[in-house]
PDB file of C-alpha atoms in Angstrom:
ATOM      1  CA  UNK A1199     -15.704 -13.682   4.776  1.00  0.00           C
ATOM      2  CA  UNK A1200     -15.787 -16.627   7.660  1.00  0.00           C
ATOM      3  CA  UNK A1201     -11.679 -16.013   7.138  1.00  0.00           C
ATOM      4  CA  UNK A1202     -11.428 -12.653   7.351  1.00  0.00           C
ATOM      5  CA  UNK A1203     -13.808 -13.139  10.528  1.00  0.00           C
ATOM      6  CA  UNK A1204     -11.666 -15.163  11.867  1.00  0.00           C
ATOM      7  CA  UNK A1205      -8.533 -14.147  11.006  1.00  0.00           C
ATOM      8  CA  UNK A1206      -9.018 -10.792  12.764  1.00  0.00           C
ATOM      9  CA  UNK A1207     -11.032 -12.115  15.764  1.00  0.00           C
ATOM     10  CA  UNK A1208      -7.885 -14.663  15.991  1.00  0.00           C
ATOM     11  CA  UNK A1209      -5.391 -11.860  16.570  1.00  0.00           C
ATOM     12  CA  UNK A1210      -7.449  -9.576  18.529  1.00  0.00           C
ATOM     13  CA  UNK A1211      -7.811 -12.638  20.991  1.00  0.00           C
ATOM     14  CA  UNK A1212      -3.914 -13.218  20.872  1.00  0.00           C
ATOM     15  CA  UNK A1213      -2.886  -9.556  21.201  1.00  0.00           C
ATOM     16  CA  UNK A1214      -5.003  -8.785  23.976  1.00  0.00           C
ATOM     17  CA  UNK A1215      -3.595 -11.676  25.876  1.00  0.00           C
ATOM     18  CA  UNK A1216      -0.576  -9.844  25.369  1.00  0.00           C
ATOM     19  CA  UNK A1217      -1.429  -7.026  26.397  1.00  0.00           C
ATOM     20  CA  UNK A1218      -2.697  -8.574  29.618  1.00  0.00           C
ATOM     21  CA  UNK A1219       0.493  -9.681  30.585  1.00  0.00           C
ATOM     22  CA  UNK A1220       2.141  -7.081  29.426  1.00  0.00           C
ATOM     23  CA  UNK A1221       1.179  -4.090  30.629  1.00  0.00           C
ATOM     24  CA  UNK A1222       1.794  -3.012  34.447  1.00  0.00           C
ATOM     25  CA  UNK A1223      -1.157  -1.477  35.609  1.00  0.00           C
ATOM     26  CA  UNK A1224      -4.065  -4.354  36.414  1.00  0.00           C
ATOM     27  CA  UNK A1225      -7.008  -1.934  35.633  1.00  0.00           C
ATOM     28  CA  UNK A1226      -5.205  -1.967  31.861  1.00  0.00           C
ATOM     29  CA  UNK A1227      -4.881  -5.449  31.943  1.00  0.00           C
ATOM     30  CA  UNK A1228      -8.291  -6.247  33.525  1.00  0.00           C
ATOM     31  CA  UNK A1229      -9.176  -3.733  30.409  1.00  0.00           C
ATOM     32  CA  UNK A1230      -7.553  -6.202  28.034  1.00  0.00           C
ATOM     33  CA  UNK A1231      -8.657  -9.056  29.526  1.00  0.00           C
ATOM     34  CA  UNK A1232     -12.008  -8.174  28.568  1.00  0.00           C
ATOM     35  CA  UNK A1233     -11.242  -7.329  25.128  1.00  0.00           C
ATOM     36  CA  UNK A1234      -8.945 -10.639  24.808  1.00  0.00           C
ATOM     37  CA  UNK A1235     -12.701 -12.435  25.619  1.00  0.00           C
ATOM     38  CA  UNK A1236     -14.823 -10.632  23.250  1.00  0.00           C
ATOM     39  CA  UNK A1237     -12.042 -12.122  20.557  1.00  0.00           C
ATOM     40  CA  UNK A1238     -12.495 -15.882  22.300  1.00  0.00           C
ATOM     41  CA  UNK A1239     -16.900 -15.123  21.824  1.00  0.00           C
ATOM     42  CA  UNK A1240     -15.704 -13.764  17.998  1.00  0.00           C
ATOM     43  CA  UNK A1241     -14.259 -17.215  17.074  1.00  0.00           C
ATOM     44  CA  UNK A1242     -17.104 -19.352  18.898  1.00  0.00           C
ATOM     45  CA  UNK A1243     -19.558 -17.531  16.790  1.00  0.00           C
ATOM     46  CA  UNK A1244     -17.313 -17.734  13.862  1.00  0.00           C
ATOM     47  CA  UNK A1245     -17.773 -21.668  14.838  1.00  0.00           C
ATOM     48  CA  UNK A1246     -21.354 -21.447  14.773  1.00  0.00           C
ATOM     49  CA  UNK A1247     -21.737 -21.840  18.681  1.00  0.00           C
ATOM     50  CA  UNK A1248     -23.663 -18.684  18.905  1.00  0.00           C
ATOM     51  CA  UNK A1249     -25.658 -19.855  22.864  1.00  0.00           C
ATOM     52  CA  UNK A1250     -21.647 -20.121  23.133  1.00  0.00           C
ATOM     53  CA  UNK A1251     -21.266 -17.002  22.640  1.00  0.00           C
ATOM     54  CA  UNK A1252     -23.637 -15.159  24.303  1.00  0.00           C
ATOM     55  CA  UNK A1253     -22.390 -16.874  27.362  1.00  0.00           C
ATOM     56  CA  UNK A1254     -18.569 -16.180  27.194  1.00  0.00           C
ATOM     57  CA  UNK A1255     -19.732 -12.670  27.363  1.00  0.00           C
ATOM     58  CA  UNK A1256     -22.783 -12.369  29.620  1.00  0.00           C
ATOM     59  CA  UNK A1257     -20.585 -14.791  32.232  1.00  0.00           C
ATOM     60  CA  UNK A1258     -16.908 -13.353  31.771  1.00  0.00           C
ATOM     61  CA  UNK A1259     -17.273 -10.050  30.488  1.00  0.00           C
ATOM     62  CA  UNK A1260     -20.090  -9.568  32.389  1.00  0.00           C
ATOM     63  CA  UNK A1261     -19.501 -10.889  35.428  1.00  0.00           C
ATOM     64  CA  UNK A1262     -16.319 -11.865  35.876  1.00  0.00           C
ATOM     65  CA  UNK A1263     -13.731  -8.978  34.727  1.00  0.00           C
ATOM     66  CA  UNK A1264     -16.070  -6.505  36.235  1.00  0.00           C
ATOM     67  CA  UNK A1265     -15.279  -8.162  39.644  1.00  0.00           C
ATOM     68  CA  UNK A1266     -11.919  -8.444  38.701  1.00  0.00           C
ATOM     69  CA  UNK A1267     -11.888  -4.308  38.118  1.00  0.00           C
ATOM     70  CA  UNK A1268     -13.900  -3.585  41.081  1.00  0.00           C
ATOM     71  CA  UNK A1269     -11.594  -5.757  42.869  1.00  0.00           C
ATOM     72  CA  UNK A1270      -8.519  -3.931  41.914  1.00  0.00           C
ATOM     73  CA  UNK A1271     -10.075  -0.604  42.083  1.00  0.00           C
ATOM     74  CA  UNK A1272     -11.232  -2.295  45.902  1.00  0.00           C
ATOM     75  CA  UNK A1273      -7.867  -3.088  46.822  1.00  0.00           C
ATOM     76  CA  UNK A1274      -6.056  -0.059  44.889  1.00  0.00           C
ATOM     77  CA  UNK A1275      -3.724  -2.009  43.320  1.00  0.00           C
ATOM     78  CA  UNK A1276      -0.517  -0.506  42.401  1.00  0.00           C
ATOM     79  CA  UNK A1277       1.761  -1.316  39.186  1.00  0.00           C
ATOM     80  CA  UNK A1278       4.103  -4.325  38.821  1.00  0.00           C
ATOM     81  CA  UNK A1279       7.707  -3.835  39.998  1.00  0.00           C
ATOM     82  CA  UNK A1280       9.926  -5.429  37.380  1.00  0.00           C
ATOM     83  CA  UNK A1281      10.533  -8.886  37.632  1.00  0.00           C
ATOM     84  CA  UNK A1282      14.079  -9.510  38.535  1.00  0.00           C
ATOM     85  CA  UNK A1283      16.474 -10.444  36.065  1.00  0.00           C
ATOM     86  CA  UNK A1284      18.049 -14.147  37.277  1.00  0.00           C
ATOM     87  CA  UNK A1285      21.009 -15.391  35.710  1.00  0.00           C
ATOM     88  CA  UNK A1286      20.181 -17.894  33.929  1.00  0.00           C
ATOM     89  CA  UNK A1287      22.930 -21.169  32.583  1.00  0.00           C
ATOM     90  CA  UNK A1288      23.557 -21.088  29.291  1.00  0.00           C
ATOM     91  CA  UNK A1289      22.738 -24.448  28.738  1.00  0.00           C
ATOM     92  CA  UNK A1290      19.536 -23.811  30.429  1.00  0.00           C
ATOM     93  CA  UNK A1291      18.648 -21.523  27.601  1.00  0.00           C
ATOM     94  CA  UNK A1292      19.991 -23.937  24.521  1.00  0.00           C
ATOM     95  CA  UNK A1293      18.031 -26.777  25.548  1.00  0.00           C
ATOM     96  CA  UNK A1294      14.850 -24.394  26.361  1.00  0.00           C
ATOM     97  CA  UNK A1295      15.656 -22.390  22.516  1.00  0.00           C
ATOM     98  CA  UNK A1296      16.603 -26.464  20.092  1.00  0.00           C
ATOM     99  CA  UNK A1297      13.236 -27.334  22.418  1.00  0.00           C
ATOM    100  CA  UNK A1298      10.810 -24.541  21.510  1.00  0.00           C
ATOM    101  CA  UNK A1299      11.837 -24.711  17.965  1.00  0.00           C
ATOM    102  CA  UNK A1300      11.440 -28.604  17.700  1.00  0.00           C
ATOM    103  CA  UNK A1301       8.381 -28.080  19.151  1.00  0.00           C
ATOM    104  CA  UNK A1302       6.881 -25.411  16.247  1.00  0.00           C
ATOM    105  CA  UNK A1303       8.701 -27.392  13.948  1.00  0.00           C
ATOM    106  CA  UNK A1304       7.231 -30.794  14.467  1.00  0.00           C
ATOM    107  CA  UNK A1305       3.695 -28.901  15.100  1.00  0.00           C
ATOM    108  CA  UNK A1306       4.005 -27.319  11.147  1.00  0.00           C
ATOM    109  CA  UNK A1307       5.723 -30.825  10.275  1.00  0.00           C
ATOM    110  CA  UNK A1308       3.065 -33.544  11.162  1.00  0.00           C
ATOM    111  CA  UNK A1309       1.125 -32.045  13.716  1.00  0.00           C
ATOM    112  CA  UNK A1310      -1.844 -31.859  11.348  1.00  0.00           C
ATOM    113  CA  UNK A1311      -5.297 -33.105  12.327  1.00  0.00           C
ATOM    114  CA  UNK A1312      -7.221 -34.219   8.556  1.00  0.00           C
ATOM    115  CA  UNK A1313      -9.845 -31.365   8.493  1.00  0.00           C
ATOM    116  CA  UNK A1314     -13.408 -32.329   7.802  1.00  0.00           C
ATOM    117  CA  UNK A1315     -14.873 -29.401   5.793  1.00  0.00           C
ATOM    118  CA  UNK A1316     -17.334 -27.428   7.853  1.00  0.00           C
ATOM    119  CA  UNK A1317     -20.171 -26.852   5.586  1.00  0.00           C
ATOM    120  CA  UNK A1318     -20.909 -30.377   5.643  1.00  0.00           C
ATOM    121  CA  UNK A1319     -20.511 -31.319   8.982  1.00  0.00           C
ATOM    122  CA  UNK A1320     -23.256 -30.276  11.249  1.00  0.00           C
ATOM    123  CA  UNK A1321     -22.920 -27.238  13.282  1.00  0.00           C
ATOM    124  CA  UNK A1322     -25.105 -28.880  16.115  1.00  0.00           C
ATOM    125  CA  UNK A1323     -23.961 -25.608  18.780  1.00  0.00           C
ATOM    126  CA  UNK A1324     -26.493 -23.644  16.279  1.00  0.00           C
ATOM    127  CA  UNK A1325     -28.953 -24.699  17.919  1.00  0.00           C
ATOM    128  CA  UNK A1326     -30.633 -24.404  21.296  1.00  0.00           C
ATOM    129  CA  UNK A1327     -32.138 -27.718  21.233  1.00  0.00           C
ATOM    130  CA  UNK A1328     -29.266 -29.821  21.577  1.00  0.00           C
ATOM    131  CA  UNK A1329     -28.092 -28.671  24.707  1.00  0.00           C
ATOM    132  CA  UNK A1330     -31.618 -28.753  26.187  1.00  0.00           C
ATOM    133  CA  UNK A1331     -31.267 -31.891  25.639  1.00  0.00           C
ATOM    134  CA  UNK A1332     -27.975 -32.707  26.497  1.00  0.00           C
ATOM    135  CA  UNK A1333     -27.918 -30.865  29.820  1.00  0.00           C
ATOM    136  CA  UNK A1334     -31.225 -32.787  31.308  1.00  0.00           C
ATOM    137  CA  UNK A1335     -30.598 -36.113  30.027  1.00  0.00           C
ATOM    138  CA  UNK A1336     -27.213 -37.351  29.468  1.00  0.00           C
ATOM    139  CA  UNK A1337     -25.614 -34.722  31.746  1.00  0.00           C
ATOM    140  CA  UNK A1338     -27.811 -34.318  34.407  1.00  0.00           C
ATOM    141  CA  UNK A1339     -25.460 -35.305  37.040  1.00  0.00           C
ATOM    142  CA  UNK A1340     -22.934 -32.659  36.510  1.00  0.00           C
ATOM    143  CA  UNK A1341     -25.180 -30.231  35.917  1.00  0.00           C
ATOM    144  CA  UNK A1342     -26.979 -31.027  39.884  1.00  0.00           C
ATOM    145  CA  UNK A1343     -23.647 -31.206  40.658  1.00  0.00           C
ATOM    146  CA  UNK A1344     -22.574 -27.762  39.385  1.00  0.00           C
ATOM    147  CA  UNK A1345     -25.895 -26.745  41.446  1.00  0.00           C
ATOM    148  CA  UNK A1346     -23.676 -27.150  44.691  1.00  0.00           C
ATOM    149  CA  UNK A1347     -20.802 -26.508  44.045  1.00  0.00           C
ATOM    150  CA  UNK A1348     -22.374 -22.835  43.102  1.00  0.00           C
ATOM    151  CA  UNK A1349     -23.724 -23.121  46.803  1.00  0.00           C
ATOM    152  CA  UNK A1350     -20.283 -23.692  48.379  1.00  0.00           C
ATOM    153  CA  UNK A1351     -18.992 -21.508  46.222  1.00  0.00           C
ATOM    154  CA  UNK A1352     -21.224 -18.341  47.461  1.00  0.00           C
ATOM    155  CA  UNK A1353     -20.890 -20.302  50.905  1.00  0.00           C
ATOM    156  CA  UNK A1354     -17.356 -20.354  50.905  1.00  0.00           C
ATOM    157  CA  UNK A1355     -17.149 -16.520  49.658  1.00  0.00           C
ATOM    158  CA  UNK A1356     -19.446 -15.484  52.819  1.00  0.00           C
ATOM    159  CA  UNK A1357     -17.237 -17.438  54.703  1.00  0.00           C
ATOM    160  CA  UNK A1358     -14.290 -15.779  53.751  1.00  0.00           C
ATOM    161  CA  UNK A1359     -15.580 -12.695  54.001  1.00  0.00           C
ATOM    162  CA  UNK A1360     -15.959 -11.992  57.551  1.00  0.00           C
ATOM    163  CA  UNK A1361     -14.063 -10.724  59.511  1.00  0.00           C
ATOM    164  CA  UNK A1362     -11.983 -12.545  62.150  1.00  0.00           C
ATOM    165  CA  UNK A1363      -9.708 -11.407  64.532  1.00  0.00           C
ATOM    166  CA  UNK A1364      -6.948 -13.399  64.781  1.00  0.00           C
ATOM    167  CA  UNK A1365      -6.806 -17.452  65.033  1.00  0.00           C
ATOM    168  CA  UNK A1366      -9.021 -17.386  68.273  1.00  0.00           C
ATOM    169  CA  UNK A1367     -12.021 -16.477  66.151  1.00  0.00           C
ATOM    170  CA  UNK A1368     -11.959 -20.158  64.315  1.00  0.00           C
ATOM    171  CA  UNK A1369     -11.553 -21.993  67.506  1.00  0.00           C
TER     172      UNK A1369
ATOM    173  CA  UNK B 369      -4.811 -15.349   5.489  1.00  0.00           C
ATOM    174  CA  UNK B 370      -5.167 -18.456   7.072  1.00  0.00           C
ATOM    175  CA  UNK B 371      -8.224 -20.159   6.381  1.00  0.00           C
ATOM    176  CA  UNK B 372     -10.560 -21.533   8.872  1.00  0.00           C
ATOM    177  CA  UNK B 373      -9.457 -24.745  10.057  1.00  0.00           C
ATOM    178  CA  UNK B 374      -9.179 -27.429  12.824  1.00  0.00           C
ATOM    179  CA  UNK B 375      -5.465 -26.709  12.914  1.00  0.00           C
ATOM    180  CA  UNK B 376      -5.712 -22.785  12.982  1.00  0.00           C
ATOM    181  CA  UNK B 377      -8.159 -23.183  15.888  1.00  0.00           C
ATOM    182  CA  UNK B 378      -6.077 -25.526  18.286  1.00  0.00           C
ATOM    183  CA  UNK B 379      -3.534 -23.596  17.403  1.00  0.00           C
ATOM    184  CA  UNK B 380      -4.556 -20.522  18.755  1.00  0.00           C
ATOM    185  CA  UNK B 381      -5.777 -22.509  21.322  1.00  0.00           C
ATOM    186  CA  UNK B 382      -1.798 -23.775  22.750  1.00  0.00           C
ATOM    187  CA  UNK B 383      -1.162 -20.020  21.862  1.00  0.00           C
ATOM    188  CA  UNK B 384      -3.692 -18.454  24.147  1.00  0.00           C
ATOM    189  CA  UNK B 385      -2.279 -21.687  26.536  1.00  0.00           C
ATOM    190  CA  UNK B 386       0.617 -20.656  26.662  1.00  0.00           C
ATOM    191  CA  UNK B 387       0.144 -16.540  26.536  1.00  0.00           C
ATOM    192  CA  UNK B 388      -1.486 -17.149  29.970  1.00  0.00           C
ATOM    193  CA  UNK B 389       0.930 -19.965  31.568  1.00  0.00           C
ATOM    194  CA  UNK B 390       3.681 -17.284  30.109  1.00  0.00           C
ATOM    195  CA  UNK B 391       1.519 -14.438  32.402  1.00  0.00           C
ATOM    196  CA  UNK B 392       1.057 -16.823  35.524  1.00  0.00           C
ATOM    197  CA  UNK B 393       4.757 -17.470  35.383  1.00  0.00           C
ATOM    198  CA  UNK B 394       6.688 -13.917  35.152  1.00  0.00           C
ATOM    199  CA  UNK B 395       4.136 -11.583  36.718  1.00  0.00           C
ATOM    200  CA  UNK B 396       3.925 -10.610  40.143  1.00  0.00           C
ATOM    201  CA  UNK B 397       0.768  -9.523  40.682  1.00  0.00           C
ATOM    202  CA  UNK B 398      -1.336 -11.353  42.705  1.00  0.00           C
ATOM    203  CA  UNK B 399      -4.639 -10.252  40.609  1.00  0.00           C
ATOM    204  CA  UNK B 400      -3.039 -10.836  37.412  1.00  0.00           C
ATOM    205  CA  UNK B 401      -1.465 -13.858  37.862  1.00  0.00           C
ATOM    206  CA  UNK B 402      -5.153 -14.663  38.173  1.00  0.00           C
ATOM    207  CA  UNK B 403      -6.429 -13.366  35.670  1.00  0.00           C
ATOM    208  CA  UNK B 404      -3.906 -14.847  32.767  1.00  0.00           C
ATOM    209  CA  UNK B 405      -5.676 -18.121  35.498  1.00  0.00           C
ATOM    210  CA  UNK B 406      -8.744 -17.423  33.550  1.00  0.00           C
ATOM    211  CA  UNK B 407      -7.178 -16.787  30.115  1.00  0.00           C
ATOM    212  CA  UNK B 408      -5.491 -20.379  30.080  1.00  0.00           C
ATOM    213  CA  UNK B 409      -9.201 -21.600  30.951  1.00  0.00           C
ATOM    214  CA  UNK B 410     -10.556 -19.509  28.555  1.00  0.00           C
ATOM    215  CA  UNK B 411      -8.009 -21.029  26.027  1.00  0.00           C
ATOM    216  CA  UNK B 412      -9.082 -24.674  26.973  1.00  0.00           C
ATOM    217  CA  UNK B 413     -12.792 -23.569  25.707  1.00  0.00           C
ATOM    218  CA  UNK B 414     -11.491 -22.811  22.175  1.00  0.00           C
ATOM    219  CA  UNK B 415     -10.097 -26.070  21.731  1.00  0.00           C
ATOM    220  CA  UNK B 416     -13.608 -28.075  22.895  1.00  0.00           C
ATOM    221  CA  UNK B 417     -15.978 -25.567  20.598  1.00  0.00           C
ATOM    222  CA  UNK B 418     -13.035 -26.233  17.536  1.00  0.00           C
ATOM    223  CA  UNK B 419     -13.476 -30.048  17.991  1.00  0.00           C
ATOM    224  CA  UNK B 420     -17.537 -30.415  18.589  1.00  0.00           C
ATOM    225  CA  UNK B 421     -17.908 -27.883  15.491  1.00  0.00           C
ATOM    226  CA  UNK B 422     -15.913 -30.343  12.993  1.00  0.00           C
ATOM    227  CA  UNK B 423     -16.552 -33.247  14.683  1.00  0.00           C
ATOM    228  CA  UNK B 424     -19.992 -32.894  14.913  1.00  0.00           C
ATOM    229  CA  UNK B 425     -20.764 -33.790  18.623  1.00  0.00           C
ATOM    230  CA  UNK B 426     -22.389 -31.690  20.953  1.00  0.00           C
ATOM    231  CA  UNK B 427     -20.382 -32.873  23.933  1.00  0.00           C
ATOM    232  CA  UNK B 428     -17.732 -30.749  23.805  1.00  0.00           C
ATOM    233  CA  UNK B 429     -20.453 -27.516  23.405  1.00  0.00           C
ATOM    234  CA  UNK B 430     -21.538 -29.120  26.947  1.00  0.00           C
ATOM    235  CA  UNK B 431     -18.485 -28.534  28.521  1.00  0.00           C
ATOM    236  CA  UNK B 432     -18.206 -25.506  27.777  1.00  0.00           C
ATOM    237  CA  UNK B 433     -20.851 -25.126  29.640  1.00  0.00           C
ATOM    238  CA  UNK B 434     -19.777 -26.636  32.423  1.00  0.00           C
ATOM    239  CA  UNK B 435     -15.633 -24.526  32.408  1.00  0.00           C
ATOM    240  CA  UNK B 436     -17.977 -21.007  32.243  1.00  0.00           C
ATOM    241  CA  UNK B 437     -19.117 -22.560  35.638  1.00  0.00           C
ATOM    242  CA  UNK B 438     -16.795 -23.965  37.798  1.00  0.00           C
ATOM    243  CA  UNK B 439     -15.025 -20.526  36.420  1.00  0.00           C
ATOM    244  CA  UNK B 440     -17.445 -17.963  38.006  1.00  0.00           C
ATOM    245  CA  UNK B 441     -17.775 -20.167  40.849  1.00  0.00           C
ATOM    246  CA  UNK B 442     -13.322 -20.373  40.819  1.00  0.00           C
ATOM    247  CA  UNK B 443     -13.507 -16.097  40.433  1.00  0.00           C
ATOM    248  CA  UNK B 444     -15.653 -15.632  43.263  1.00  0.00           C
ATOM    249  CA  UNK B 445     -13.666 -17.714  45.489  1.00  0.00           C
ATOM    250  CA  UNK B 446      -9.966 -16.371  44.325  1.00  0.00           C
ATOM    251  CA  UNK B 447     -10.909 -13.393  44.899  1.00  0.00           C
ATOM    252  CA  UNK B 448     -12.441 -13.273  47.955  1.00  0.00           C
ATOM    253  CA  UNK B 449      -8.899 -15.499  49.052  1.00  0.00           C
ATOM    254  CA  UNK B 450      -7.245 -12.322  47.899  1.00  0.00           C
ATOM    255  CA  UNK B 451      -8.953  -9.724  49.613  1.00  0.00           C
ATOM    256  CA  UNK B 452      -8.923 -11.559  52.940  1.00  0.00           C
ATOM    257  CA  UNK B 453      -5.511 -12.077  52.261  1.00  0.00           C
ATOM    258  CA  UNK B 454      -4.859  -8.148  51.335  1.00  0.00           C
ATOM    259  CA  UNK B 455      -6.605  -7.540  55.005  1.00  0.00           C
ATOM    260  CA  UNK B 456      -3.932  -9.058  56.958  1.00  0.00           C
ATOM    261  CA  UNK B 457      -1.153  -8.262  54.454  1.00  0.00           C
ATOM    262  CA  UNK B 458      -1.600  -5.274  52.691  1.00  0.00           C
ATOM    263  CA  UNK B 459      -0.222  -6.233  49.599  1.00  0.00           C
ATOM    264  CA  UNK B 460      -0.948  -8.355  46.368  1.00  0.00           C
ATOM    265  CA  UNK B 461       2.386  -8.786  45.080  1.00  0.00           C
ATOM    266  CA  UNK B 462       3.220 -12.825  45.457  1.00  0.00           C
ATOM    267  CA  UNK B 463       7.221 -12.273  46.665  1.00  0.00           C
ATOM    268  CA  UNK B 464       6.156 -10.932  49.499  1.00  0.00           C
ATOM    269  CA  UNK B 465       3.245 -13.629  50.490  1.00  0.00           C
ATOM    270  CA  UNK B 466       5.764 -16.560  51.306  1.00  0.00           C
ATOM    271  CA  UNK B 467       4.947 -17.336  55.076  1.00  0.00           C
ATOM    272  CA  UNK B 468       4.727 -20.884  53.781  1.00  0.00           C
ATOM    273  CA  UNK B 469       8.119 -20.635  51.830  1.00  0.00           C
ATOM    274  CA  UNK B 470      11.047 -23.411  53.806  1.00  0.00           C
TER     275      UNK B 470
END
């Protein structure tokens, strides 16, 4: 069952991600991003990180993609013009192809990490208590800094979205 | 069918990152480039969660928390910059936004 779900979500993630790159229309690209994020959340569920899957959907799919769609529609962004085909030297093409093939083949030949059996390893990400414990003990300072980061981002966005006339206004 | 081993998760993470990077390189719309940046961020979280799950540690999961927060702040600021830029230049195409070139 985990096998089937893993394959399903992996394919969904990668195909939708390719859709983000391929789609000319920015709205369709945002929708593909949403699908890809759902796939990633599914992978998190297969990895027993339920809270993270939920947060990913909430923060990314709920807030970030909605914000993207909002801006795309606000700016009325038209589709892309196709990228001009540039002349790439033959040598560079061959070198790139050889590098890609060498990388992939070395990954399959010797890039295998020892994979512990998930059944014997405790799924620490499944329990909420451990997150709270870690966030309020070991990672307390980073959490505080993140709070400040969000505050600074909020102030920055307010400043950026103020309308100013030319450079005189900044002085 | 591919078994869900650590290597399989890392391969997905790498592929997703590569797709995002490709999008950043070939797309011309600032908004779509930004979406592809988000894809790259999410790809790194898959690797973190997979390492955490297979090694029985908690640190990777907590880092995903931080990545989510930073991504939210980044998107807010980035989109504000894009909107300000659009108000000034009336375009979201990167080939027209080359004031700093040369």
